[in-house]
PDB file of C-alpha atoms in Angstrom:
ATOM      1  CA  UNK A   1     -23.059  80.995 -40.916  1.00 41.00           C
ATOM      2  CA  UNK A   2     -26.709  80.085 -40.262  1.00 44.00           C
ATOM      3  CA  UNK A   3     -25.562  76.968 -38.406  1.00 54.00           C
ATOM      4  CA  UNK A   4     -24.174  79.215 -35.660  1.00 69.00           C
ATOM      5  CA  UNK A   5     -27.561  80.718 -34.862  1.00 80.00           C
ATOM      6  CA  UNK A   6     -28.566  79.527 -31.380  1.00 84.00           C
ATOM      7  CA  UNK A   7     -32.121  78.642 -32.386  1.00 85.00           C
ATOM      8  CA  UNK A   8     -31.016  76.227 -35.114  1.00 83.00           C
ATOM      9  CA  UNK A   9     -30.100  72.575 -34.578  1.00 81.00           C
ATOM     10  CA  UNK A  10     -27.072  70.819 -36.088  1.00 80.00           C
ATOM     11  CA  UNK A  11     -28.942  70.292 -39.341  1.00 80.00           C
ATOM     12  CA  UNK A  12     -29.726  74.006 -39.633  1.00 81.00           C
ATOM     13  CA  UNK A  13     -33.400  73.543 -38.815  1.00 86.00           C
ATOM     14  CA  UNK A  14     -35.343  75.736 -36.411  1.00 88.00           C
ATOM     15  CA  UNK A  15     -35.559  74.172 -32.935  1.00 88.00           C
ATOM     16  CA  UNK A  16     -38.271  75.427 -30.606  1.00 91.00           C
ATOM     17  CA  UNK A  17     -36.419  73.949 -27.608  1.00 92.00           C
ATOM     18  CA  UNK A  18     -33.164  75.712 -28.492  1.00 92.00           C
ATOM     19  CA  UNK A  19     -34.959  78.988 -29.177  1.00 93.00           C
ATOM     20  CA  UNK A  20     -36.765  78.785 -25.820  1.00 94.00           C
ATOM     21  CA  UNK A  21     -33.537  77.954 -23.970  1.00 94.00           C
ATOM     22  CA  UNK A  22     -31.716  80.853 -25.633  1.00 94.00           C
ATOM     23  CA  UNK A  23     -34.515  83.268 -24.729  1.00 95.00           C
ATOM     24  CA  UNK A  24     -34.595  82.100 -21.112  1.00 96.00           C
ATOM     25  CA  UNK A  25     -30.833  82.450 -20.531  1.00 96.00           C
ATOM     26  CA  UNK A  26     -31.077  86.054 -21.759  1.00 96.00           C
ATOM     27  CA  UNK A  27     -33.874  86.987 -19.342  1.00 97.00           C
ATOM     28  CA  UNK A  28     -31.676  87.558 -16.214  1.00 97.00           C
ATOM     29  CA  UNK A  29     -29.290  89.794 -18.177  1.00 96.00           C
ATOM     30  CA  UNK A  30     -32.184  91.794 -19.655  1.00 97.00           C
ATOM     31  CA  UNK A  31     -33.797  92.227 -16.233  1.00 97.00           C
ATOM     32  CA  UNK A  32     -30.484  93.380 -14.755  1.00 96.00           C
ATOM     33  CA  UNK A  33     -29.966  95.823 -17.638  1.00 96.00           C
ATOM     34  CA  UNK A  34     -33.490  97.201 -17.195  1.00 96.00           C
ATOM     35  CA  UNK A  35     -33.045  97.643 -13.433  1.00 95.00           C
ATOM     36  CA  UNK A  36     -29.713  99.381 -14.024  1.00 94.00           C
ATOM     37  CA  UNK A  37     -31.272 101.688 -16.645  1.00 95.00           C
ATOM     38  CA  UNK A  38     -34.170 102.612 -14.332  1.00 94.00           C
ATOM     39  CA  UNK A  39     -31.992 103.007 -11.219  1.00 92.00           C
ATOM     40  CA  UNK A  40     -33.433 100.061  -9.290  1.00 93.00           C
ATOM     41  CA  UNK A  41     -30.143  98.491  -8.199  1.00 92.00           C
ATOM     42  CA  UNK A  42     -29.959 100.314  -4.875  1.00 89.00           C
ATOM     43  CA  UNK A  43     -27.245 102.432  -3.346  1.00 89.00           C
ATOM     44  CA  UNK A  44     -24.457 100.123  -4.593  1.00 91.00           C
ATOM     45  CA  UNK A  45     -25.520  99.253  -8.140  1.00 93.00           C
ATOM     46  CA  UNK A  46     -22.215  97.723  -9.231  1.00 93.00           C
ATOM     47  CA  UNK A  47     -22.077  95.477  -6.170  1.00 93.00           C
ATOM     48  CA  UNK A  48     -25.658  94.357  -6.756  1.00 94.00           C
ATOM     49  CA  UNK A  49     -24.862  93.625 -10.416  1.00 96.00           C
ATOM     50  CA  UNK A  50     -21.779  91.615  -9.399  1.00 96.00           C
ATOM     51  CA  UNK A  51     -23.848  89.485  -7.020  1.00 95.00           C
ATOM     52  CA  UNK A  52     -26.705  88.929  -9.472  1.00 96.00           C
ATOM     53  CA  UNK A  53     -24.479  87.799 -12.342  1.00 97.00           C
ATOM     54  CA  UNK A  54     -22.557  85.464 -10.053  1.00 96.00           C
ATOM     55  CA  UNK A  55     -25.758  83.950  -8.682  1.00 96.00           C
ATOM     56  CA  UNK A  56     -27.114  83.323 -12.167  1.00 97.00           C
ATOM     57  CA  UNK A  57     -23.832  81.779 -13.267  1.00 97.00           C
ATOM     58  CA  UNK A  58     -24.160  79.194 -10.482  1.00 97.00           C
ATOM     59  CA  UNK A  59     -27.849  78.574 -11.189  1.00 97.00           C
ATOM     60  CA  UNK A  60     -27.257  78.036 -14.884  1.00 97.00           C
ATOM     61  CA  UNK A  61     -24.294  75.788 -14.139  1.00 97.00           C
ATOM     62  CA  UNK A  62     -26.606  73.493 -12.160  1.00 97.00           C
ATOM     63  CA  UNK A  63     -29.175  73.594 -14.966  1.00 97.00           C
ATOM     64  CA  UNK A  64     -26.421  72.580 -17.388  1.00 96.00           C
ATOM     65  CA  UNK A  65     -25.399  69.663 -15.162  1.00 96.00           C
ATOM     66  CA  UNK A  66     -29.042  68.584 -14.956  1.00 96.00           C
ATOM     67  CA  UNK A  67     -29.297  68.010 -18.716  1.00 95.00           C
ATOM     68  CA  UNK A  68     -27.636  64.579 -18.836  1.00 93.00           C
ATOM     69  CA  UNK A  69     -29.440  62.956 -15.877  1.00 94.00           C
ATOM     70  CA  UNK A  70     -32.805  64.400 -16.905  1.00 93.00           C
ATOM     71  CA  UNK A  71     -32.262  63.161 -20.446  1.00 93.00           C
ATOM     72  CA  UNK A  72     -31.854  59.634 -19.069  1.00 92.00           C
ATOM     73  CA  UNK A  73     -34.516  59.777 -16.364  1.00 92.00           C
ATOM     74  CA  UNK A  74     -37.172  61.458 -18.504  1.00 89.00           C
ATOM     75  CA  UNK A  75     -36.123  59.714 -21.741  1.00 87.00           C
ATOM     76  CA  UNK A  76     -35.862  63.105 -23.465  1.00 88.00           C
ATOM     77  CA  UNK A  77     -32.940  62.895 -25.884  1.00 86.00           C
ATOM     78  CA  UNK A  78     -33.474  66.361 -27.360  1.00 88.00           C
ATOM     79  CA  UNK A  79     -32.257  67.935 -24.094  1.00 90.00           C
ATOM     80  CA  UNK A  80     -28.672  67.228 -25.143  1.00 89.00           C
ATOM     81  CA  UNK A  81     -29.094  69.748 -27.940  1.00 89.00           C
ATOM     82  CA  UNK A  82     -29.135  72.675 -25.485  1.00 93.00           C
ATOM     83  CA  UNK A  83     -26.319  71.562 -23.171  1.00 93.00           C
ATOM     84  CA  UNK A  84     -23.525  73.386 -25.003  1.00 92.00           C
ATOM     85  CA  UNK A  85     -25.582  76.587 -25.206  1.00 93.00           C
ATOM     86  CA  UNK A  86     -26.295  76.442 -21.484  1.00 95.00           C
ATOM     87  CA  UNK A  87     -22.631  75.847 -20.693  1.00 95.00           C
ATOM     88  CA  UNK A  88     -21.541  78.850 -22.741  1.00 95.00           C
ATOM     89  CA  UNK A  89     -24.183  80.992 -21.038  1.00 96.00           C
ATOM     90  CA  UNK A  90     -22.642  80.000 -17.690  1.00 97.00           C
ATOM     91  CA  UNK A  91     -19.269  81.221 -18.916  1.00 96.00           C
ATOM     92  CA  UNK A  92     -20.839  84.469 -20.164  1.00 97.00           C
ATOM     93  CA  UNK A  93     -22.451  85.242 -16.795  1.00 98.00           C
ATOM     94  CA  UNK A  94     -19.284  84.264 -14.909  1.00 97.00           C
ATOM     95  CA  UNK A  95     -17.161  86.501 -17.153  1.00 97.00           C
ATOM     96  CA  UNK A  96     -19.681  89.293 -16.650  1.00 97.00           C
ATOM     97  CA  UNK A  97     -19.432  88.695 -12.899  1.00 97.00           C
ATOM     98  CA  UNK A  98     -15.662  89.273 -12.957  1.00 97.00           C
ATOM     99  CA  UNK A  99     -15.908  92.215 -15.363  1.00 97.00           C
ATOM    100  CA  UNK A 100     -18.447  94.009 -13.171  1.00 96.00           C
ATOM    101  CA  UNK A 101     -16.240  93.338 -10.134  1.00 96.00           C
ATOM    102  CA  UNK A 102     -13.331  95.007 -11.945  1.00 96.00           C
ATOM    103  CA  UNK A 103     -15.562  97.983 -12.829  1.00 95.00           C
ATOM    104  CA  UNK A 104     -16.646  98.243  -9.188  1.00 94.00           C
ATOM    105  CA  UNK A 105     -12.957  98.542  -8.242  1.00 94.00           C
ATOM    106  CA  UNK A 106     -12.378 101.111 -11.007  1.00 93.00           C
ATOM    107  CA  UNK A 107     -10.021  98.746 -12.886  1.00 95.00           C
ATOM    108  CA  UNK A 108      -7.393  99.188 -10.189  1.00 96.00           C
ATOM    109  CA  UNK A 109      -5.456  96.084 -11.219  1.00 95.00           C
ATOM    110  CA  UNK A 110      -3.137  96.156  -8.229  1.00 96.00           C
ATOM    111  CA  UNK A 111      -6.104  96.194  -5.873  1.00 96.00           C
ATOM    112  CA  UNK A 112      -7.991  93.590  -7.891  1.00 96.00           C
ATOM    113  CA  UNK A 113      -5.077  91.138  -7.906  1.00 96.00           C
ATOM    114  CA  UNK A 114      -4.327  91.672  -4.217  1.00 96.00           C
ATOM    115  CA  UNK A 115      -7.991  91.118  -3.296  1.00 96.00           C
ATOM    116  CA  UNK A 116      -8.140  87.877  -5.292  1.00 96.00           C
ATOM    117  CA  UNK A 117      -4.916  86.629  -3.694  1.00 95.00           C
ATOM    118  CA  UNK A 118      -5.706  87.680  -0.112  1.00 95.00           C
ATOM    119  CA  UNK A 119      -9.377  86.688   0.102  1.00 94.00           C
ATOM    120  CA  UNK A 120      -9.908  82.926   0.021  1.00 95.00           C
ATOM    121  CA  UNK A 121     -13.433  83.060  -1.378  1.00 94.00           C
ATOM    122  CA  UNK A 122     -12.202  85.268  -4.244  1.00 96.00           C
ATOM    123  CA  UNK A 123      -9.295  82.906  -4.925  1.00 97.00           C
ATOM    124  CA  UNK A 124     -11.543  79.864  -5.309  1.00 97.00           C
ATOM    125  CA  UNK A 125     -14.068  81.893  -7.316  1.00 96.00           C
ATOM    126  CA  UNK A 126     -11.352  83.000  -9.745  1.00 97.00           C
ATOM    127  CA  UNK A 127     -10.087  79.408  -9.962  1.00 97.00           C
ATOM    128  CA  UNK A 128     -13.591  78.252 -10.864  1.00 97.00           C
ATOM    129  CA  UNK A 129     -13.772  80.929 -13.577  1.00 97.00           C
ATOM    130  CA  UNK A 130     -10.484  79.745 -15.069  1.00 97.00           C
ATOM    131  CA  UNK A 131     -11.890  76.227 -15.125  1.00 97.00           C
ATOM    132  CA  UNK A 132     -15.087  77.384 -16.835  1.00 97.00           C
ATOM    133  CA  UNK A 133     -12.996  79.228 -19.411  1.00 96.00           C
ATOM    134  CA  UNK A 134     -11.048  76.056 -20.203  1.00 96.00           C
ATOM    135  CA  UNK A 135     -14.302  74.125 -20.626  1.00 95.00           C
ATOM    136  CA  UNK A 136     -15.790  76.851 -22.813  1.00 94.00           C
ATOM    137  CA  UNK A 137     -12.763  77.107 -25.092  1.00 94.00           C
ATOM    138  CA  UNK A 138     -12.719  73.332 -25.612  1.00 94.00           C
ATOM    139  CA  UNK A 139     -16.477  72.928 -26.100  1.00 91.00           C
ATOM    140  CA  UNK A 140     -16.399  72.922 -29.926  1.00 88.00           C
ATOM    141  CA  UNK A 141     -16.512  69.848 -32.151  1.00 87.00           C
ATOM    142  CA  UNK A 142     -13.100  70.802 -33.526  1.00 90.00           C
ATOM    143  CA  UNK A 143     -11.525  70.718 -30.058  1.00 92.00           C
ATOM    144  CA  UNK A 144     -13.096  67.341 -29.360  1.00 91.00           C
ATOM    145  CA  UNK A 145     -11.400  65.972 -32.497  1.00 91.00           C
ATOM    146  CA  UNK A 146      -8.044  67.598 -31.655  1.00 92.00           C
ATOM    147  CA  UNK A 147      -8.000  66.414 -28.043  1.00 92.00           C
ATOM    148  CA  UNK A 148      -9.522  63.014 -28.627  1.00 91.00           C
ATOM    149  CA  UNK A 149     -12.775  61.921 -27.034  1.00 89.00           C
ATOM    150  CA  UNK A 150     -11.161  60.390 -23.919  1.00 92.00           C
ATOM    151  CA  UNK A 151      -8.940  63.374 -23.102  1.00 93.00           C
ATOM    152  CA  UNK A 152     -11.804  65.757 -23.801  1.00 92.00           C
ATOM    153  CA  UNK A 153     -14.095  63.804 -21.450  1.00 92.00           C
ATOM    154  CA  UNK A 154     -11.456  63.785 -18.698  1.00 93.00           C
ATOM    155  CA  UNK A 155     -11.163  67.558 -18.904  1.00 93.00           C
ATOM    156  CA  UNK A 156     -14.904  68.147 -18.936  1.00 94.00           C
ATOM    157  CA  UNK A 157     -15.460  65.833 -15.982  1.00 94.00           C
ATOM    158  CA  UNK A 158     -13.759  68.610 -13.980  1.00 95.00           C
ATOM    159  CA  UNK A 159     -17.042  70.502 -14.229  1.00 96.00           C
ATOM    160  CA  UNK A 160     -18.122  68.822 -10.970  1.00 96.00           C
ATOM    161  CA  UNK A 161     -15.037  70.100  -9.137  1.00 96.00           C
ATOM    162  CA  UNK A 162     -15.542  73.537 -10.707  1.00 97.00           C
ATOM    163  CA  UNK A 163     -19.170  73.539  -9.563  1.00 97.00           C
ATOM    164  CA  UNK A 164     -18.086  72.652  -6.032  1.00 96.00           C
ATOM    165  CA  UNK A 165     -15.631  75.569  -6.001  1.00 97.00           C
ATOM    166  CA  UNK A 166     -18.286  77.920  -7.341  1.00 96.00           C
ATOM    167  CA  UNK A 167     -20.785  76.854  -4.689  1.00 96.00           C
ATOM    168  CA  UNK A 168     -18.186  77.267  -1.927  1.00 94.00           C
ATOM    169  CA  UNK A 169     -17.372  80.748  -3.257  1.00 95.00           C
ATOM    170  CA  UNK A 170     -21.087  81.578  -3.231  1.00 94.00           C
ATOM    171  CA  UNK A 171     -21.593  80.282   0.326  1.00 91.00           C
ATOM    172  CA  UNK A 172     -18.555  82.077   1.778  1.00 90.00           C
ATOM    173  CA  UNK A 173     -19.468  85.459   0.265  1.00 88.00           C
ATOM    174  CA  UNK A 174     -23.083  85.079   1.466  1.00 82.00           C
ATOM    175  CA  UNK A 175     -21.859  85.386   5.060  1.00 71.00           C
ATOM    176  CA  UNK A 176     -25.003  85.435   7.277  1.00 74.00           C
ATOM    177  CA  UNK A 177     -27.899  84.227   5.120  1.00 79.00           C
ATOM    178  CA  UNK A 178     -26.972  80.988   3.337  1.00 84.00           C
ATOM    179  CA  UNK A 179     -30.487  80.021   2.271  1.00 88.00           C
ATOM    180  CA  UNK A 180     -29.704  80.205  -1.441  1.00 93.00           C
ATOM    181  CA  UNK A 181     -26.293  78.502  -1.160  1.00 93.00           C
ATOM    182  CA  UNK A 182     -27.894  75.712   0.886  1.00 93.00           C
ATOM    183  CA  UNK A 183     -30.585  75.276  -1.767  1.00 96.00           C
ATOM    184  CA  UNK A 184     -28.101  75.210  -4.652  1.00 96.00           C
ATOM    185  CA  UNK A 185     -25.782  72.833  -2.786  1.00 96.00           C
ATOM    186  CA  UNK A 186     -28.735  70.540  -2.135  1.00 97.00           C
ATOM    187  CA  UNK A 187     -29.678  70.524  -5.808  1.00 97.00           C
ATOM    188  CA  UNK A 188     -26.046  69.800  -6.707  1.00 98.00           C
ATOM    189  CA  UNK A 189     -26.091  66.867  -4.273  1.00 97.00           C
ATOM    190  CA  UNK A 190     -29.255  65.573  -5.946  1.00 97.00           C
ATOM    191  CA  UNK A 191     -27.566  65.740  -9.358  1.00 97.00           C
ATOM    192  CA  UNK A 192     -24.516  63.914  -7.997  1.00 96.00           C
ATOM    193  CA  UNK A 193     -26.798  61.236  -6.584  1.00 97.00           C
ATOM    194  CA  UNK A 194     -28.434  60.805  -9.996  1.00 96.00           C
ATOM    195  CA  UNK A 195     -24.953  60.460 -11.504  1.00 95.00           C
ATOM    196  CA  UNK A 196     -24.018  57.913  -8.856  1.00 95.00           C
ATOM    197  CA  UNK A 197     -27.102  55.832  -9.598  1.00 94.00           C
ATOM    198  CA  UNK A 198     -26.153  55.789 -13.274  1.00 92.00           C
ATOM    199  CA  UNK A 199     -22.503  54.865 -12.550  1.00 93.00           C
ATOM    200  CA  UNK A 200     -23.629  52.022 -10.265  1.00 93.00           C
ATOM    201  CA  UNK A 201     -26.152  50.932 -12.921  1.00 93.00           C
ATOM    202  CA  UNK A 202     -29.045  51.231 -10.459  1.00 93.00           C
ATOM    203  CA  UNK A 203     -32.313  51.562 -12.372  1.00 92.00           C
ATOM    204  CA  UNK A 204     -33.915  54.969 -11.846  1.00 92.00           C
ATOM    205  CA  UNK A 205     -37.368  53.633 -11.086  1.00 94.00           C
ATOM    206  CA  UNK A 206     -39.974  55.893  -9.534  1.00 95.00           C
ATOM    207  CA  UNK A 207     -39.455  54.487  -5.987  1.00 95.00           C
ATOM    208  CA  UNK A 208     -35.679  54.986  -6.310  1.00 96.00           C
ATOM    209  CA  UNK A 209     -36.177  58.579  -7.464  1.00 96.00           C
ATOM    210  CA  UNK A 210     -38.578  59.274  -4.581  1.00 97.00           C
ATOM    211  CA  UNK A 211     -36.068  57.864  -2.089  1.00 97.00           C
ATOM    212  CA  UNK A 212     -33.299  59.983  -3.649  1.00 97.00           C
ATOM    213  CA  UNK A 213     -35.446  63.113  -3.335  1.00 97.00           C
ATOM    214  CA  UNK A 214     -36.297  62.537   0.326  1.00 97.00           C
ATOM    215  CA  UNK A 215     -32.741  61.532   1.256  1.00 97.00           C
ATOM    216  CA  UNK A 216     -31.202  64.589  -0.421  1.00 97.00           C
ATOM    217  CA  UNK A 217     -33.803  66.895   1.116  1.00 96.00           C
ATOM    218  CA  UNK A 218     -32.943  65.578   4.589  1.00 94.00           C
ATOM    219  CA  UNK A 219     -29.208  65.896   3.899  1.00 95.00           C
ATOM    220  CA  UNK A 220     -29.725  69.506   2.762  1.00 95.00           C
ATOM    221  CA  UNK A 221     -31.574  70.340   5.979  1.00 92.00           C
ATOM    222  CA  UNK A 222     -28.814  68.768   8.076  1.00 91.00           C
ATOM    223  CA  UNK A 223     -26.070  70.615   6.181  1.00 90.00           C
ATOM    224  CA  UNK A 224     -27.888  73.943   6.559  1.00 88.00           C
ATOM    225  CA  UNK A 225     -28.256  73.224  10.274  1.00 88.00           C
ATOM    226  CA  UNK A 226     -24.553  72.406  10.632  1.00 86.00           C
ATOM    227  CA  UNK A 227     -23.499  75.547   8.733  1.00 84.00           C
ATOM    228  CA  UNK A 228     -25.475  77.900  10.976  1.00 81.00           C
ATOM    229  CA  UNK A 229     -24.472  76.038  14.135  1.00 80.00           C
ATOM    230  CA  UNK A 230     -20.757  76.154  13.302  1.00 80.00           C
ATOM    231  CA  UNK A 231     -20.563  79.692  11.901  1.00 77.00           C
ATOM    232  CA  UNK A 232     -23.080  81.638  13.972  1.00 75.00           C
ATOM    233  CA  UNK A 233     -23.370  79.718  17.226  1.00 72.00           C
ATOM    234  CA  UNK A 234     -27.146  79.377  16.789  1.00 73.00           C
ATOM    235  CA  UNK A 235     -28.675  76.266  18.362  1.00 74.00           C
ATOM    236  CA  UNK A 236     -28.491  73.434  15.830  1.00 73.00           C
ATOM    237  CA  UNK A 237     -31.798  72.031  17.102  1.00 77.00           C
ATOM    238  CA  UNK A 238     -33.561  75.385  16.627  1.00 75.00           C
ATOM    239  CA  UNK A 239     -32.309  75.639  13.048  1.00 75.00           C
ATOM    240  CA  UNK A 240     -33.307  72.074  12.204  1.00 81.00           C
ATOM    241  CA  UNK A 241     -36.675  72.503  13.905  1.00 82.00           C
ATOM    242  CA  UNK A 242     -37.383  75.468  11.622  1.00 79.00           C
ATOM    243  CA  UNK A 243     -37.922  72.894   8.877  1.00 79.00           C
ATOM    244  CA  UNK A 244     -41.178  71.930  10.626  1.00 80.00           C
ATOM    245  CA  UNK A 245     -42.532  75.508  10.623  1.00 77.00           C
ATOM    246  CA  UNK A 246     -44.192  74.994   7.254  1.00 76.00           C
ATOM    247  CA  UNK A 247     -46.396  72.326   8.886  1.00 74.00           C
ATOM    248  CA  UNK A 248     -47.009  74.313  12.053  1.00 71.00           C
ATOM    249  CA  UNK A 249     -47.968  77.548  10.302  1.00 71.00           C
ATOM    250  CA  UNK A 250     -49.207  75.991   7.030  1.00 70.00           C
ATOM    251  CA  UNK A 251     -47.522  78.768   5.084  1.00 74.00           C
ATOM    252  CA  UNK A 252     -45.368  78.101   2.007  1.00 77.00           C
ATOM    253  CA  UNK A 253     -43.239  81.049   3.062  1.00 77.00           C
ATOM    254  CA  UNK A 254     -41.683  78.755   5.680  1.00 81.00           C
ATOM    255  CA  UNK A 255     -40.335  76.293   3.121  1.00 88.00           C
ATOM    256  CA  UNK A 256     -36.643  75.706   3.776  1.00 91.00           C
ATOM    257  CA  UNK A 257     -33.942  74.668   1.237  1.00 93.00           C
ATOM    258  CA  UNK A 258     -34.347  71.017   2.228  1.00 94.00           C
ATOM    259  CA  UNK A 259     -38.040  71.170   1.353  1.00 94.00           C
ATOM    260  CA  UNK A 260     -37.359  72.692  -2.052  1.00 95.00           C
ATOM    261  CA  UNK A 261     -34.694  70.102  -2.886  1.00 97.00           C
ATOM    262  CA  UNK A 262     -37.071  67.279  -1.933  1.00 96.00           C
ATOM    263  CA  UNK A 263     -39.894  68.860  -3.954  1.00 96.00           C
ATOM    264  CA  UNK A 264     -37.678  69.179  -7.031  1.00 97.00           C
ATOM    265  CA  UNK A 265     -36.660  65.536  -6.708  1.00 97.00           C
ATOM    266  CA  UNK A 266     -40.275  64.440  -6.220  1.00 97.00           C
ATOM    267  CA  UNK A 267     -41.299  66.462  -9.293  1.00 96.00           C
ATOM    268  CA  UNK A 268     -38.663  64.625 -11.347  1.00 96.00           C
ATOM    269  CA  UNK A 269     -39.987  61.308 -10.002  1.00 96.00           C
ATOM    270  CA  UNK A 270     -43.546  62.306 -10.900  1.00 95.00           C
ATOM    271  CA  UNK A 271     -42.626  63.291 -14.467  1.00 94.00           C
ATOM    272  CA  UNK A 272     -40.625  60.066 -14.826  1.00 94.00           C
ATOM    273  CA  UNK A 273     -43.663  58.030 -13.727  1.00 93.00           C
ATOM    274  CA  UNK A 274     -45.876  59.938 -16.144  1.00 90.00           C
ATOM    275  CA  UNK A 275     -43.514  59.463 -19.099  1.00 81.00           C
ATOM    276  CA  UNK A 276     -42.627  55.839 -18.340  1.00 69.00           C
ATOM    277  CA  UNK A 277     -43.787  53.606 -21.211  1.00 61.00           C
ATOM    278  CA  UNK A 278     -46.442  51.021 -20.409  1.00 51.00           C
ATOM    279  CA  UNK A 279     -45.065  47.517 -20.764  1.00 47.00           C
ATOM    280  CA  UNK A 280     -46.845  45.599 -23.500  1.00 50.00           C
ATOM    281  CA  UNK A 281     -47.941  42.030 -22.629  1.00 54.00           C
ATOM    282  CA  UNK A 282     -45.948  39.353 -24.369  1.00 57.00           C
ATOM    283  CA  UNK A 283     -47.820  37.155 -26.819  1.00 58.00           C
ATOM    284  CA  UNK A 284     -47.868  33.467 -25.976  1.00 54.00           C
ATOM    285  CA  UNK A 285     -46.127  31.165 -28.426  1.00 56.00           C
ATOM    286  CA  UNK A 286     -47.256  27.736 -29.611  1.00 53.00           C
ATOM    287  CA  UNK A 287     -44.891  24.812 -29.553  1.00 51.00           C
ATOM    288  CA  UNK A 288     -44.480  25.041 -33.344  1.00 53.00           C
ATOM    289  CA  UNK A 289     -43.043  28.569 -33.007  1.00 50.00           C
ATOM    290  CA  UNK A 290     -46.152  30.347 -34.334  1.00 52.00           C
ATOM    291  CA  UNK A 291     -47.496  33.046 -32.027  1.00 50.00           C
ATOM    292  CA  UNK A 292     -50.765  31.926 -30.423  1.00 49.00           C
ATOM    293  CA  UNK A 293     -53.752  34.248 -30.231  1.00 50.00           C
ATOM    294  CA  UNK A 294     -54.495  35.593 -26.777  1.00 45.00           C
ATOM    295  CA  UNK A 295     -57.728  36.969 -25.427  1.00 45.00           C
ATOM    296  CA  UNK A 296     -61.301  36.031 -26.259  1.00 37.00           C
TER     297      UNK A 296
END
């Protein structure tokens, strides 16, 4: 049974990375429990708890998706060891999100079902949860063997569609302020771009990563601008111009989602440059096939 402990690797040895990841995914739940115990969740505690668990489910889902590209870009193979744990934590927070929603509606199943059917954002959110459940149930080594590697991979590639549904659910229920949804959508776009570079076999050199960061940051700013312009009637130029306020006022409080997405991408590029191995000079060879001595 020791092999099931989250801080142990597949060989049953203690893993500091797995232990740290397990501790970090518990932090949001512990904070929420503490705030509930001390009465800090406001006048609608159940509603606040529903929102917080849903938000963390989306955040952790993006962290889970980041494992594979970061493993390649940063040449950090051990990251794969925490991917399954992160994925199951996403399912746990998403299930908690639905459970708290049911509690908020006093387990009135007729009302709950009618709300999910009638409200589009609830329908797509519930669909995303069903998808996460399917991925969680089939995440074990035994299910991989039963399904076959190809079929298993086809199913788990749906995680990108599921993430898109979850982000749309998050954006639609946010209504007026879509700062966080815009940020998370931008980060998702950055991850998709990393995946695209890998599929197209484009080398993730530092210049390529910098270009990806700046391009995705700009796209995030444009999408945020379009959202506000189309849903609130606010001037698109005024919204886009707000991205320059951080320069005008020189205050980090004016950083917009596009800035944060670009900064995250630039940070990845910087770490990649720092970790990139230094190419060793090739030794010259003599005509008889014996390596010649180089240098003084």
